CSV table of C-alpha atoms in Angstrom, one decimal:
chain,number,residue,atom,x,y,z
A,1,UNK,CA,157.8,99.5,82.2
A,2,UNK,CA,155.4,96.7,83.3
A,3,UNK,CA,152.8,95.4,80.9
A,4,UNK,CA,149.4,94.5,82.5
A,5,UNK,CA,147.6,91.7,80.7
A,6,UNK,CA,144.4,91.2,82.5
A,7,UNK,CA,140.7,90.8,81.9
A,8,UNK,CA,137.5,90.8,83.9
A,9,UNK,CA,135.3,87.8,84.4
A,10,UNK,CA,131.6,87.7,85.4
A,11,UNK,CA,129.9,84.6,86.8
A,12,UNK,CA,126.1,84.5,87.1
A,13,UNK,CA,124.7,81.7,89.2
A,14,UNK,CA,121.5,81.0,87.4
A,15,UNK,CA,120.0,77.5,87.0
A,16,UNK,CA,122.8,76.8,84.5
A,17,UNK,CA,125.6,79.1,85.7
A,18,UNK,CA,127.2,81.3,83.1
A,19,UNK,CA,130.6,82.9,82.9
A,20,UNK,CA,131.5,85.8,80.6
A,21,UNK,CA,134.8,87.4,80.2
A,22,UNK,CA,136.0,90.7,78.7
A,23,UNK,CA,137.3,89.3,75.4
A,24,UNK,CA,136.4,87.3,72.3
A,25,UNK,CA,136.0,83.6,72.0
A,26,UNK,CA,135.9,81.0,74.8
A,27,UNK,CA,138.4,81.1,77.7
A,28,UNK,CA,139.2,78.1,79.9
A,29,UNK,CA,139.5,79.2,83.5
A,30,UNK,CA,141.2,77.0,86.1
A,31,UNK,CA,139.4,75.8,89.3
A,32,UNK,CA,140.0,78.0,92.3
A,33,UNK,CA,138.2,76.2,95.1
A,34,UNK,CA,136.2,79.3,96.0
A,35,UNK,CA,133.7,80.0,93.1
A,36,UNK,CA,134.9,77.5,90.5
A,37,UNK,CA,135.1,73.9,91.9
A,38,UNK,CA,136.3,72.6,88.5
A,39,UNK,CA,137.8,74.2,85.4
A,40,UNK,CA,135.2,76.1,83.4
A,41,UNK,CA,134.8,77.8,80.1
A,42,UNK,CA,133.9,81.5,80.0
A,43,UNK,CA,132.0,82.9,77.0
A,44,UNK,CA,133.4,85.9,75.2
A,45,UNK,CA,131.5,89.0,76.2
A,46,UNK,CA,133.3,91.3,73.8
A,47,UNK,CA,134.8,94.6,74.9
A,48,UNK,CA,133.8,96.3,78.2
A,49,UNK,CA,132.2,99.6,77.5
A,50,UNK,CA,131.4,100.5,81.1
A,51,UNK,CA,132.6,98.9,84.4
A,52,UNK,CA,132.2,101.4,87.2
A,53,UNK,CA,134.4,101.3,90.3
A,54,UNK,CA,133.2,98.9,92.9
A,55,UNK,CA,133.7,98.6,96.6
A,56,UNK,CA,133.1,95.8,99.1
A,57,UNK,CA,130.0,96.5,101.3
A,58,UNK,CA,131.2,96.8,104.9
A,59,UNK,CA,128.9,98.9,107.0
A,60,UNK,CA,128.4,101.1,104.0
A,61,UNK,CA,125.8,102.2,101.4
A,62,UNK,CA,124.3,99.7,99.1
A,63,UNK,CA,125.9,99.8,95.6
A,64,UNK,CA,124.4,99.2,92.2
A,65,UNK,CA,126.5,98.7,89.1
A,66,UNK,CA,125.6,98.5,85.4
A,67,UNK,CA,128.3,96.6,83.4
A,68,UNK,CA,128.1,97.1,79.7
A,69,UNK,CA,129.8,94.8,77.1
A,70,UNK,CA,129.8,95.5,73.4
A,71,UNK,CA,130.4,93.1,70.5
A,72,UNK,CA,128.9,90.0,72.2
A,73,UNK,CA,129.2,86.7,70.5
A,74,UNK,CA,126.2,84.7,69.2
A,75,UNK,CA,126.6,82.2,72.1
A,76,UNK,CA,126.5,85.0,74.6
A,77,UNK,CA,123.5,86.5,72.9
A,78,UNK,CA,121.6,83.1,73.1
A,79,UNK,CA,122.5,82.8,76.8
A,80,UNK,CA,121.3,86.4,77.5
A,81,UNK,CA,118.0,85.9,75.7
A,82,UNK,CA,117.3,82.5,77.4
A,83,UNK,CA,118.5,83.2,80.9
A,84,UNK,CA,117.6,86.8,81.4
A,85,UNK,CA,114.5,86.0,83.4
A,86,UNK,CA,116.6,84.0,85.9
A,87,UNK,CA,119.2,86.8,86.5
A,88,UNK,CA,117.2,88.9,89.1
A,89,UNK,CA,118.2,87.6,92.5
A,90,UNK,CA,121.0,85.3,91.2
A,91,UNK,CA,124.4,85.6,92.9
A,92,UNK,CA,127.0,87.4,90.7
A,93,UNK,CA,130.8,87.4,91.0
A,94,UNK,CA,133.2,89.8,89.3
A,95,UNK,CA,136.8,88.8,89.2
A,96,UNK,CA,140.0,89.5,87.4
A,97,UNK,CA,142.2,87.1,85.5
A,98,UNK,CA,145.8,87.7,84.5
A,99,UNK,CA,147.6,86.5,81.4
A,100,UNK,CA,151.3,85.8,80.8
A,101,UNK,CA,153.4,87.1,78.0
A,102,UNK,CA,152.0,84.3,75.7
A,103,UNK,CA,148.4,85.4,76.6
A,104,UNK,CA,147.7,82.2,78.5
A,105,UNK,CA,145.8,82.4,81.9
A,106,UNK,CA,148.2,82.6,84.8
A,107,UNK,CA,146.7,81.3,88.0
A,108,UNK,CA,143.2,81.3,89.3
A,109,UNK,CA,140.6,84.1,89.0
A,110,UNK,CA,141.0,86.8,91.6
A,111,UNK,CA,137.4,87.3,92.7
A,112,UNK,CA,137.0,91.0,93.7
A,113,UNK,CA,133.3,91.6,94.1
A,114,UNK,CA,130.1,89.6,94.9
A,115,UNK,CA,126.6,90.9,94.5
A,116,UNK,CA,123.2,90.0,93.3
A,117,UNK,CA,121.8,90.2,89.7
A,118,UNK,CA,119.1,92.7,89.0
A,119,UNK,CA,118.7,92.5,85.2
A,120,UNK,CA,120.3,91.4,82.0
A,121,UNK,CA,119.4,93.4,78.9
A,122,UNK,CA,120.5,93.1,75.2
A,123,UNK,CA,120.4,96.2,73.1
A,124,UNK,CA,121.0,96.6,69.4
A,125,UNK,CA,122.4,99.8,67.8
A,126,UNK,CA,121.8,100.1,64.1
A,127,UNK,CA,124.8,100.9,62.0
A,128,UNK,CA,127.1,99.3,59.5
A,129,UNK,CA,127.6,96.7,60.9
A,130,UNK,CA,125.0,96.7,63.7
A,131,UNK,CA,126.3,96.4,67.2
A,132,UNK,CA,124.8,94.5,70.1
A,133,UNK,CA,125.5,95.5,73.7
A,134,UNK,CA,124.8,93.5,76.9
A,135,UNK,CA,124.1,95.4,80.1
A,136,UNK,CA,124.3,93.4,83.4
A,137,UNK,CA,122.8,95.3,86.4
A,138,UNK,CA,124.1,94.0,89.7
A,139,UNK,CA,123.8,95.2,93.3
A,140,UNK,CA,125.4,94.7,96.7
A,141,UNK,CA,123.2,95.2,99.6
A,142,UNK,CA,119.5,96.1,99.5
A,143,UNK,CA,119.1,98.6,96.7
A,144,UNK,CA,115.4,98.0,96.4
A,145,UNK,CA,114.2,99.7,99.6
A,146,UNK,CA,113.0,103.2,99.5
A,147,UNK,CA,112.8,105.7,102.2
A,148,UNK,CA,110.3,108.5,102.5
A,149,UNK,CA,111.8,112.0,102.6
A,150,UNK,CA,112.6,113.6,106.0
A,151,UNK,CA,109.6,114.6,107.9
A,152,UNK,CA,108.8,116.8,110.9
A,153,UNK,CA,107.5,114.9,113.9
A,154,UNK,CA,104.3,116.8,114.6
A,155,UNK,CA,101.2,115.8,116.5
A,156,UNK,CA,99.0,116.4,113.5
A,157,UNK,CA,101.1,114.0,111.3
A,158,UNK,CA,101.2,111.3,113.9
A,159,UNK,CA,97.4,111.6,114.6
A,160,UNK,CA,96.7,111.4,110.9
A,161,UNK,CA,98.3,107.9,110.9
A,162,UNK,CA,97.3,106.8,114.4
A,163,UNK,CA,94.4,108.9,115.8
A,164,UNK,CA,94.8,107.9,119.5
A,165,UNK,CA,98.6,108.2,119.7
A,166,UNK,CA,99.7,111.3,121.5
A,167,UNK,CA,103.5,110.7,121.6
A,168,UNK,CA,104.2,113.9,119.7
A,169,UNK,CA,101.6,116.1,121.5
A,170,UNK,CA,104.2,118.3,123.2
A,171,UNK,CA,106.6,118.7,120.2
A,172,UNK,CA,105.4,122.2,119.5
A,173,UNK,CA,106.4,123.4,123.0
A,174,UNK,CA,110.0,122.2,122.6
A,175,UNK,CA,112.6,124.6,121.3
A,176,UNK,CA,116.3,125.2,121.9
A,177,UNK,CA,117.2,124.9,125.5
A,178,UNK,CA,114.1,123.2,126.8
A,179,UNK,CA,113.4,119.5,127.5
A,180,UNK,CA,110.5,117.4,128.4
A,181,UNK,CA,110.4,114.5,130.9
A,182,UNK,CA,109.4,111.3,129.2
A,183,UNK,CA,106.4,109.3,130.4
A,184,UNK,CA,103.3,110.2,132.5
A,185,UNK,CA,103.4,113.1,134.9
């Protein structure tokens, strides 16, 4: 039976780019020539509480993910508090790194998803001991646009917005099996 030793890595391209990984302590990641031009250290992000399934956006629907890490290190906490205002709009990569039987990194990071940062929030749950969680909201595509609900194309609705536009003046006369010629008579 195979044993999978892997962890997820998150890179946020703020003014001073940051890398977090699903684990504790610092992790040296090798250069890959794609996202990492030189070897770089990833900060320990603790354990992943929530990492939803993600897809690549190819003629599809915009996707928004909330990644939650628990048990973050003091260095990660400092980063989150100082850099959170820069996260909205920053490019974010999510990748997977594999470990060998000796728990050393094997090969470069396999970058699986690219999106844009929306927010970075630190939360504290009281308890014994208290727990801090970090939630990184990321999106692929334009998730900020909103659409009005479906509407009926009526002459009254159109004239409310544009009083001289008569484009929908004959809509009430159209029903199944009828058609209207477009343009002037």
